[in-house]
Amino acid sequence: MTCSSAPVIEVRDYPDRPLSDRHSFQLLLGQVGMVELEVGGRPVRVSEGIVAPVASGSWHHYLAPADNRILVLDLPVDWCEALDLAALFDTSCDASRSGGWQLPEVLCRQASKLHQHPNIAVDWLEQVTRYLGEHSAARLSRPRLSLLRLLPSLRREPGRRWQVAEMAGLCHLSEAAFARQFRALTGLSPHQWLKRERLSEARRLMLESSSAALTEIALHCGFHDAAHFSRAFRQEQGCSPREWRRQQVRN
């Protein structure tokens, strides 16, 4: 096979904020943690052993709520044409399914060497294509809890009195199922996650405006009052908001 360019294969970690991108063909394989994708309105959660294709030119959105390590193959168009990978990137056959597949352990072990030995990528891609053609049941169902849609909504309104029942309702899940899945995906309970985000937003506001009153910041970020904010802040930072702000100004 002769191609004008070679694939770029590397291990990446994705950020805890929603981003969008569009580029040539790409294949993602989860190794540690997970990243949540939405490609053409089709969601997929790329966790350990899950492979997800992104077709050339497709806008896709992504977010990773915790530490992650994802193997990424950026594939030139001529590579994909030469290897006849059209079926691999065609996710239109079943609207109830996501754009991801569970790979067998043997293919995952081989993939762990791809970024160090890209010369074996052709053989690996051919094996993946053959496996997926023979195991249609390996395609995943759509994830019930979409963090890519939920987390930005929560972050847009940090001062809102979010309840677990309301968050669960947005995801069409029971409270128990929502709380269980949320903790499994983020490592935190919904209330712990909200507290962390509110404190992060408060720090940002304190840095941006040294004159803003702490009570005003506390209420904007969803704390009951300045005392509640101060207790939560001291638990996380080891000092009061006032002391922290003074230290940032000195630095």
PDB file of C-alpha atoms in Angstrom:
ATOM      1  CA  MET A   1       0.000   0.000   0.000  1.00  0.00           C
ATOM      2  CA  THR A   2       1.392   3.414  -0.994  1.00  0.00           C
ATOM      3  CA  CYS A   3       0.130   6.505   0.825  1.00  0.00           C
ATOM      4  CA  SER A   4       1.215  10.113   0.618  1.00  0.00           C
ATOM      5  CA  SER A   5       1.266  10.498   4.394  1.00  0.00           C
ATOM      6  CA  ALA A   6       1.405   8.366   7.515  1.00  0.00           C
ATOM      7  CA  PRO A   7      -1.010   8.245  10.453  1.00  0.00           C
ATOM      8  CA  VAL A   8      -0.277  10.091  13.664  1.00  0.00           C
ATOM      9  CA  ILE A   9      -0.659   7.718  16.613  1.00  0.00           C
ATOM     10  CA  GLU A  10      -0.336   8.981  20.177  1.00  0.00           C
ATOM     11  CA  VAL A  11      -1.734   8.668  23.670  1.00  0.00           C
ATOM     12  CA  ARG A  12      -3.687  11.725  24.807  1.00  0.00           C
ATOM     13  CA  ASP A  13      -5.614  12.880  27.836  1.00  0.00           C
ATOM     14  CA  TYR A  14      -8.791  14.875  27.277  1.00  0.00           C
ATOM     15  CA  PRO A  15      -9.887  17.887  29.378  1.00  0.00           C
ATOM     16  CA  ASP A  16     -12.790  18.241  31.770  1.00  0.00           C
ATOM     17  CA  ARG A  17     -14.637  20.764  29.621  1.00  0.00           C
ATOM     18  CA  PRO A  18     -16.736  20.445  26.460  1.00  0.00           C
ATOM     19  CA  LEU A  19     -14.807  21.110  23.250  1.00  0.00           C
ATOM     20  CA  SER A  20     -15.583  20.703  19.563  1.00  0.00           C
ATOM     21  CA  ASP A  21     -13.381  19.743  16.633  1.00  0.00           C
ATOM     22  CA  ARG A  22     -13.406  18.640  13.000  1.00  0.00           C
ATOM     23  CA  HIS A  23     -10.589  16.956  11.082  1.00  0.00           C
ATOM     24  CA  SER A  24      -9.676  13.886   9.014  1.00  0.00           C
ATOM     25  CA  PHE A  25     -10.546  10.300   9.974  1.00  0.00           C
ATOM     26  CA  GLN A  26      -9.816   9.495  13.599  1.00  0.00           C
ATOM     27  CA  LEU A  27     -10.046   6.400  15.752  1.00  0.00           C
ATOM     28  CA  LEU A  28     -10.077   6.551  19.564  1.00  0.00           C
ATOM     29  CA  LEU A  29      -9.444   3.609  21.875  1.00  0.00           C
ATOM     30  CA  GLY A  30      -9.937   3.914  25.632  1.00  0.00           C
ATOM     31  CA  GLN A  31      -7.052   2.735  27.832  1.00  0.00           C
ATOM     32  CA  VAL A  32      -7.634   4.416  31.221  1.00  0.00           C
ATOM     33  CA  GLY A  33     -10.642   6.422  32.354  1.00  0.00           C
ATOM     34  CA  MET A  34     -12.969   7.628  29.638  1.00  0.00           C
ATOM     35  CA  VAL A  35     -13.884  10.428  27.267  1.00  0.00           C
ATOM     36  CA  GLU A  36     -17.437  11.091  26.156  1.00  0.00           C
ATOM     37  CA  LEU A  37     -17.975  11.871  22.476  1.00  0.00           C
ATOM     38  CA  GLU A  38     -20.903  12.986  20.393  1.00  0.00           C
ATOM     39  CA  VAL A  39     -20.450  12.545  16.635  1.00  0.00           C
ATOM     40  CA  GLY A  40     -23.306  13.557  14.384  1.00  0.00           C
ATOM     41  CA  GLY A  41     -25.691  13.495  17.349  1.00  0.00           C
ATOM     42  CA  ARG A  42     -24.653   9.946  18.198  1.00  0.00           C
ATOM     43  CA  PRO A  43     -23.128   9.610  21.703  1.00  0.00           C
ATOM     44  CA  VAL A  44     -20.399   7.149  22.667  1.00  0.00           C
ATOM     45  CA  ARG A  45     -18.466   6.686  25.889  1.00  0.00           C
ATOM     46  CA  VAL A  46     -14.875   5.713  25.102  1.00  0.00           C
ATOM     47  CA  SER A  47     -13.733   3.751  28.152  1.00  0.00           C
ATOM     48  CA  GLU A  48     -11.224   0.905  28.477  1.00  0.00           C
ATOM     49  CA  GLY A  49     -11.393  -1.390  25.458  1.00  0.00           C
ATOM     50  CA  ILE A  50     -13.950   0.736  23.602  1.00  0.00           C
ATOM     51  CA  VAL A  51     -13.040   1.953  20.118  1.00  0.00           C
ATOM     52  CA  ALA A  52     -14.887   4.842  18.447  1.00  0.00           C
ATOM     53  CA  PRO A  53     -14.525   6.150  14.890  1.00  0.00           C
ATOM     54  CA  VAL A  54     -14.838   9.790  13.829  1.00  0.00           C
ATOM     55  CA  ALA A  55     -15.456  10.168  10.099  1.00  0.00           C
ATOM     56  CA  SER A  56     -13.502  12.735   8.121  1.00  0.00           C
ATOM     57  CA  GLY A  57     -15.071  16.195   8.272  1.00  0.00           C
ATOM     58  CA  SER A  58     -17.537  15.281  11.038  1.00  0.00           C
ATOM     59  CA  TRP A  59     -18.039  17.840  13.775  1.00  0.00           C
ATOM     60  CA  HIS A  60     -17.667  16.090  17.106  1.00  0.00           C
ATOM     61  CA  HIS A  61     -17.886  17.219  20.710  1.00  0.00           C
ATOM     62  CA  TYR A  62     -16.033  15.726  23.643  1.00  0.00           C
ATOM     63  CA  LEU A  63     -15.520  15.949  27.382  1.00  0.00           C
ATOM     64  CA  ALA A  64     -13.675  13.834  29.959  1.00  0.00           C
ATOM     65  CA  PRO A  65     -14.826  14.301  33.589  1.00  0.00           C
ATOM     66  CA  ALA A  66     -11.815  12.591  35.210  1.00  0.00           C
ATOM     67  CA  ASP A  67      -8.258  11.406  34.521  1.00  0.00           C
ATOM     68  CA  ASN A  68      -8.007   9.492  31.275  1.00  0.00           C
ATOM     69  CA  ARG A  69      -5.618   7.997  28.747  1.00  0.00           C
ATOM     70  CA  ILE A  70      -6.899   7.537  25.202  1.00  0.00           C
ATOM     71  CA  LEU A  71      -5.034   6.078  22.243  1.00  0.00           C
ATOM     72  CA  VAL A  72      -5.748   8.287  19.219  1.00  0.00           C
ATOM     73  CA  LEU A  73      -5.110   7.397  15.587  1.00  0.00           C
ATOM     74  CA  ASP A  74      -5.322  10.339  13.195  1.00  0.00           C
ATOM     75  CA  LEU A  75      -5.677   8.636   9.821  1.00  0.00           C
ATOM     76  CA  PRO A  76      -5.023  10.307   6.448  1.00  0.00           C
ATOM     77  CA  VAL A  77      -7.810   9.944   3.913  1.00  0.00           C
ATOM     78  CA  ASP A  78      -5.627   7.962   1.497  1.00  0.00           C
ATOM     79  CA  TRP A  79      -4.851   5.421   4.251  1.00  0.00           C
ATOM     80  CA  CYS A  80      -8.541   4.873   4.872  1.00  0.00           C
ATOM     81  CA  GLU A  81      -9.299   4.578   1.154  1.00  0.00           C
ATOM     82  CA  ALA A  82      -6.418   2.139   0.583  1.00  0.00           C
ATOM     83  CA  LEU A  83      -7.513  -0.042   3.511  1.00  0.00           C
ATOM     84  CA  ASP A  84     -11.203   0.213   2.532  1.00  0.00           C
ATOM     85  CA  LEU A  85     -12.268   1.396   6.000  1.00  0.00           C
ATOM     86  CA  ALA A  86     -15.577   2.956   4.912  1.00  0.00           C
ATOM     87  CA  ALA A  87     -17.594   0.397   6.885  1.00  0.00           C
ATOM     88  CA  LEU A  88     -15.633   1.169  10.037  1.00  0.00           C
ATOM     89  CA  PHE A  89     -16.631   4.847   9.920  1.00  0.00           C
ATOM     90  CA  ASP A  90     -20.257   4.270   8.886  1.00  0.00           C
ATOM     91  CA  THR A  91     -22.410   4.594  12.010  1.00  0.00           C
ATOM     92  CA  SER A  92     -25.758   5.164  10.277  1.00  0.00           C
ATOM     93  CA  CYS A  93     -27.091   1.601  10.370  1.00  0.00           C
ATOM     94  CA  ASP A  94     -28.804   1.604  13.794  1.00  0.00           C
ATOM     95  CA  ALA A  95     -30.039   4.806  15.415  1.00  0.00           C
ATOM     96  CA  SER A  96     -30.475   3.064  18.786  1.00  0.00           C
ATOM     97  CA  ARG A  97     -26.752   2.261  18.929  1.00  0.00           C
ATOM     98  CA  SER A  98     -23.742   4.433  19.614  1.00  0.00           C
ATOM     99  CA  GLY A  99     -20.740   4.858  17.364  1.00  0.00           C
ATOM    100  CA  GLY A 100     -18.507   2.643  19.499  1.00  0.00           C
ATOM    101  CA  TRP A 101     -17.549  -1.018  19.790  1.00  0.00           C
ATOM    102  CA  GLN A 102     -16.067  -3.228  22.481  1.00  0.00           C
ATOM    103  CA  LEU A 103     -12.806  -4.769  21.250  1.00  0.00           C
ATOM    104  CA  PRO A 104     -11.477  -8.111  22.487  1.00  0.00           C
ATOM    105  CA  GLU A 105      -8.544  -8.080  24.873  1.00  0.00           C
ATOM    106  CA  VAL A 106      -6.082  -9.365  22.272  1.00  0.00           C
ATOM    107  CA  LEU A 107      -6.709  -6.365  19.993  1.00  0.00           C
ATOM    108  CA  CYS A 108      -6.450  -3.971  22.950  1.00  0.00           C
ATOM    109  CA  ARG A 109      -3.072  -5.456  23.918  1.00  0.00           C
ATOM    110  CA  GLN A 110      -1.812  -5.047  20.365  1.00  0.00           C
ATOM    111  CA  ALA A 111      -3.091  -1.456  20.281  1.00  0.00           C
ATOM    112  CA  SER A 112      -1.007  -0.533  23.336  1.00  0.00           C
ATOM    113  CA  LYS A 113       2.098  -0.789  21.119  1.00  0.00           C
ATOM    114  CA  LEU A 114       0.811   1.246  18.173  1.00  0.00           C
ATOM    115  CA  HIS A 115       2.150   4.650  19.261  1.00  0.00           C
ATOM    116  CA  GLN A 116       5.628   3.126  19.671  1.00  0.00           C
ATOM    117  CA  HIS A 117       5.494   0.961  16.526  1.00  0.00           C
ATOM    118  CA  PRO A 118       3.208   2.716  14.004  1.00  0.00           C
ATOM    119  CA  ASN A 119       4.389   0.329  11.261  1.00  0.00           C
ATOM    120  CA  ILE A 120       1.995  -2.318  12.653  1.00  0.00           C
ATOM    121  CA  ALA A 121      -1.025   0.000  12.365  1.00  0.00           C
ATOM    122  CA  VAL A 122      -2.093  -1.334   8.949  1.00  0.00           C
ATOM    123  CA  ASP A 123      -2.292  -4.918  10.164  1.00  0.00           C
ATOM    124  CA  TRP A 124      -4.089  -3.861  13.365  1.00  0.00           C
ATOM    125  CA  LEU A 125      -6.676  -1.796  11.491  1.00  0.00           C
ATOM    126  CA  GLU A 126      -7.353  -4.677   9.139  1.00  0.00           C
ATOM    127  CA  GLN A 127      -7.876  -6.990  12.125  1.00  0.00           C
ATOM    128  CA  VAL A 128     -10.231  -4.467  13.772  1.00  0.00           C
ATOM    129  CA  THR A 129     -12.246  -4.046  10.567  1.00  0.00           C
ATOM    130  CA  ARG A 130     -12.520  -7.815  10.147  1.00  0.00           C
ATOM    131  CA  TYR A 131     -13.533  -8.333  13.792  1.00  0.00           C
ATOM    132  CA  LEU A 132     -16.236  -5.665  13.673  1.00  0.00           C
ATOM    133  CA  GLY A 133     -17.580  -7.098  10.433  1.00  0.00           C
ATOM    134  CA  GLU A 134     -17.942 -10.490  12.094  1.00  0.00           C
ATOM    135  CA  HIS A 135     -19.237  -9.276  15.469  1.00  0.00           C
ATOM    136  CA  SER A 136     -21.994  -6.743  14.892  1.00  0.00           C
ATOM    137  CA  ALA A 137     -23.222  -7.316  18.467  1.00  0.00           C
ATOM    138  CA  ALA A 138     -20.032  -5.659  19.715  1.00  0.00           C
ATOM    139  CA  ARG A 139     -21.554  -2.274  18.877  1.00  0.00           C
ATOM    140  CA  LEU A 140     -22.629  -0.485  22.042  1.00  0.00           C
ATOM    141  CA  SER A 141     -26.011   0.860  22.997  1.00  0.00           C
ATOM    142  CA  ARG A 142     -26.322   4.583  23.557  1.00  0.00           C
ATOM    143  CA  PRO A 143     -25.260   5.650  27.078  1.00  0.00           C
ATOM    144  CA  ARG A 144     -28.207   6.668  29.255  1.00  0.00           C
ATOM    145  CA  LEU A 145     -26.359   9.398  31.137  1.00  0.00           C
ATOM    146  CA  SER A 146     -24.810  11.988  28.812  1.00  0.00           C
ATOM    147  CA  LEU A 147     -22.291  14.034  30.804  1.00  0.00           C
ATOM    148  CA  LEU A 148     -21.468  15.985  27.652  1.00  0.00           C
ATOM    149  CA  ARG A 149     -24.965  17.456  27.770  1.00  0.00           C
ATOM    150  CA  LEU A 150     -25.511  17.527  31.531  1.00  0.00           C
ATOM    151  CA  LEU A 151     -22.294  19.066  32.900  1.00  0.00           C
ATOM    152  CA  PRO A 152     -22.346  22.231  30.763  1.00  0.00           C
ATOM    153  CA  SER A 153     -25.938  22.852  31.917  1.00  0.00           C
ATOM    154  CA  LEU A 154     -24.890  22.573  35.567  1.00  0.00           C
ATOM    155  CA  ARG A 155     -21.874  24.824  35.024  1.00  0.00           C
ATOM    156  CA  ARG A 156     -23.938  27.527  33.321  1.00  0.00           C
ATOM    157  CA  GLU A 157     -26.013  28.006  36.500  1.00  0.00           C
ATOM    158  CA  PRO A 158     -23.720  27.449  39.514  1.00  0.00           C
ATOM    159  CA  GLY A 159     -26.041  29.443  41.775  1.00  0.00           C
ATOM    160  CA  ARG A 160     -29.087  27.327  41.057  1.00  0.00           C
ATOM    161  CA  ARG A 161     -30.313  25.031  43.837  1.00  0.00           C
ATOM    162  CA  TRP A 162     -29.764  21.851  41.852  1.00  0.00           C
ATOM    163  CA  GLN A 163     -31.401  18.741  43.292  1.00  0.00           C
ATOM    164  CA  VAL A 164     -30.439  15.177  42.413  1.00  0.00           C
ATOM    165  CA  ALA A 165     -34.027  14.497  41.324  1.00  0.00           C
ATOM    166  CA  GLU A 166     -33.866  17.366  38.838  1.00  0.00           C
ATOM    167  CA  MET A 167     -30.498  16.250  37.435  1.00  0.00           C
ATOM    168  CA  ALA A 168     -31.755  12.666  37.172  1.00  0.00           C
ATOM    169  CA  GLY A 169     -34.879  13.871  35.380  1.00  0.00           C
ATOM    170  CA  LEU A 170     -32.786  15.646  32.744  1.00  0.00           C
ATOM    171  CA  CYS A 171     -31.141  12.280  32.033  1.00  0.00           C
ATOM    172  CA  HIS A 172     -34.397  10.267  32.201  1.00  0.00           C
ATOM    173  CA  LEU A 173     -33.029   8.146  35.052  1.00  0.00           C
ATOM    174  CA  SER A 174     -34.180   7.330  38.562  1.00  0.00           C
ATOM    175  CA  GLU A 175     -32.348   9.207  41.332  1.00  0.00           C
ATOM    176  CA  ALA A 176     -30.584   6.041  42.484  1.00  0.00           C
ATOM    177  CA  ALA A 177     -29.468   5.044  38.984  1.00  0.00           C
ATOM    178  CA  PHE A 178     -28.359   8.590  38.200  1.00  0.00           C
ATOM    179  CA  ALA A 179     -26.335   8.971  41.406  1.00  0.00           C
ATOM    180  CA  ARG A 180     -24.704   5.576  40.889  1.00  0.00           C
ATOM    181  CA  GLN A 181     -23.738   6.259  37.274  1.00  0.00           C
ATOM    182  CA  PHE A 182     -22.601   9.808  38.015  1.00  0.00           C
ATOM    183  CA  ARG A 183     -20.211   8.644  40.742  1.00  0.00           C
ATOM    184  CA  ALA A 184     -18.892   5.831  38.538  1.00  0.00           C
ATOM    185  CA  LEU A 185     -18.120   8.293  35.738  1.00  0.00           C
ATOM    186  CA  THR A 186     -16.774  11.278  37.691  1.00  0.00           C
ATOM    187  CA  GLY A 187     -15.517   9.690  40.915  1.00  0.00           C
ATOM    188  CA  LEU A 188     -17.738  12.092  42.886  1.00  0.00           C
ATOM    189  CA  SER A 189     -21.332  12.266  44.044  1.00  0.00           C
ATOM    190  CA  PRO A 190     -23.457  14.913  42.270  1.00  0.00           C
ATOM    191  CA  HIS A 191     -23.294  17.207  45.327  1.00  0.00           C
ATOM    192  CA  GLN A 192     -19.521  16.769  45.668  1.00  0.00           C
ATOM    193  CA  TRP A 193     -19.090  17.605  42.012  1.00  0.00           C
ATOM    194  CA  LEU A 194     -21.287  20.710  42.323  1.00  0.00           C
ATOM    195  CA  LYS A 195     -19.339  21.871  45.370  1.00  0.00           C
ATOM    196  CA  ARG A 196     -16.044  21.500  43.506  1.00  0.00           C
ATOM    197  CA  GLU A 197     -17.383  23.432  40.499  1.00  0.00           C
ATOM    198  CA  ARG A 198     -18.839  26.205  42.675  1.00  0.00           C
ATOM    199  CA  LEU A 199     -15.528  26.659  44.466  1.00  0.00           C
ATOM    200  CA  SER A 200     -13.702  26.730  41.147  1.00  0.00           C
ATOM    201  CA  GLU A 201     -16.052  29.420  39.843  1.00  0.00           C
ATOM    202  CA  ALA A 202     -15.647  31.388  43.077  1.00  0.00           C
ATOM    203  CA  ARG A 203     -11.847  31.343  42.740  1.00  0.00           C
ATOM    204  CA  ARG A 204     -12.151  32.565  39.171  1.00  0.00           C
ATOM    205  CA  LEU A 205     -14.387  35.452  40.223  1.00  0.00           C
ATOM    206  CA  MET A 206     -12.118  36.417  43.102  1.00  0.00           C
ATOM    207  CA  LEU A 207      -9.153  36.587  40.722  1.00  0.00           C
ATOM    208  CA  GLU A 208     -11.014  38.522  38.039  1.00  0.00           C
ATOM    209  CA  SER A 209     -12.419  41.133  40.413  1.00  0.00           C
ATOM    210  CA  SER A 210     -10.488  41.896  43.561  1.00  0.00           C
ATOM    211  CA  SER A 211     -13.186  44.368  44.616  1.00  0.00           C
ATOM    212  CA  ALA A 212     -16.172  42.020  44.378  1.00  0.00           C
ATOM    213  CA  ALA A 213     -17.713  41.302  47.788  1.00  0.00           C
ATOM    214  CA  LEU A 214     -17.255  37.748  49.033  1.00  0.00           C
ATOM    215  CA  THR A 215     -20.930  37.529  49.975  1.00  0.00           C
ATOM    216  CA  GLU A 216     -21.917  38.460  46.433  1.00  0.00           C
ATOM    217  CA  ILE A 217     -19.564  35.810  45.019  1.00  0.00           C
ATOM    218  CA  ALA A 218     -20.822  33.207  47.499  1.00  0.00           C
ATOM    219  CA  LEU A 219     -24.482  33.726  46.530  1.00  0.00           C
ATOM    220  CA  HIS A 220     -23.696  33.810  42.806  1.00  0.00           C
ATOM    221  CA  CYS A 221     -21.924  30.447  43.100  1.00  0.00           C
ATOM    222  CA  GLY A 222     -24.746  28.729  44.972  1.00  0.00           C
ATOM    223  CA  PHE A 223     -23.620  28.920  48.612  1.00  0.00           C
ATOM    224  CA  HIS A 224     -26.235  29.795  51.215  1.00  0.00           C
ATOM    225  CA  ASP A 225     -24.238  32.703  52.625  1.00  0.00           C
ATOM    226  CA  ALA A 226     -20.670  33.938  53.190  1.00  0.00           C
ATOM    227  CA  ALA A 227     -20.194  31.654  56.213  1.00  0.00           C
ATOM    228  CA  HIS A 228     -21.201  28.563  54.241  1.00  0.00           C
ATOM    229  CA  PHE A 229     -18.835  29.612  51.453  1.00  0.00           C
ATOM    230  CA  SER A 230     -15.989  30.237  53.880  1.00  0.00           C
ATOM    231  CA  ARG A 231     -16.354  26.792  55.513  1.00  0.00           C
ATOM    232  CA  ALA A 232     -16.388  24.989  52.187  1.00  0.00           C
ATOM    233  CA  PHE A 233     -13.472  27.048  50.887  1.00  0.00           C
ATOM    234  CA  ARG A 234     -11.339  26.420  53.993  1.00  0.00           C
ATOM    235  CA  GLN A 235     -11.993  22.664  53.775  1.00  0.00           C
ATOM    236  CA  GLU A 236     -10.622  22.620  50.233  1.00  0.00           C
ATOM    237  CA  GLN A 237      -7.884  25.269  50.325  1.00  0.00           C
ATOM    238  CA  GLY A 238      -6.804  25.248  53.968  1.00  0.00           C
ATOM    239  CA  CYS A 239      -7.413  28.990  54.365  1.00  0.00           C
ATOM    240  CA  SER A 240     -10.296  31.458  54.231  1.00  0.00           C
ATOM    241  CA  PRO A 241     -11.405  33.076  50.938  1.00  0.00           C
ATOM    242  CA  ARG A 242     -10.096  36.428  52.178  1.00  0.00           C
ATOM    243  CA  GLU A 243      -6.671  34.987  52.990  1.00  0.00           C
ATOM    244  CA  TRP A 244      -6.523  33.156  49.663  1.00  0.00           C
ATOM    245  CA  ARG A 245      -7.393  36.311  47.719  1.00  0.00           C
ATOM    246  CA  ARG A 246      -4.704  38.268  49.603  1.00  0.00           C
ATOM    247  CA  GLN A 247      -2.105  35.603  48.747  1.00  0.00           C
ATOM    248  CA  GLN A 248      -3.041  35.723  45.052  1.00  0.00           C
ATOM    249  CA  VAL A 249      -2.697  39.508  44.973  1.00  0.00           C
ATOM    250  CA  ARG A 250       0.769  39.296  46.586  1.00  0.00           C
ATOM    251  CA  ASN A 251       1.857  36.657  44.091  1.00  0.00           C
TER     252      ASN A 251
END
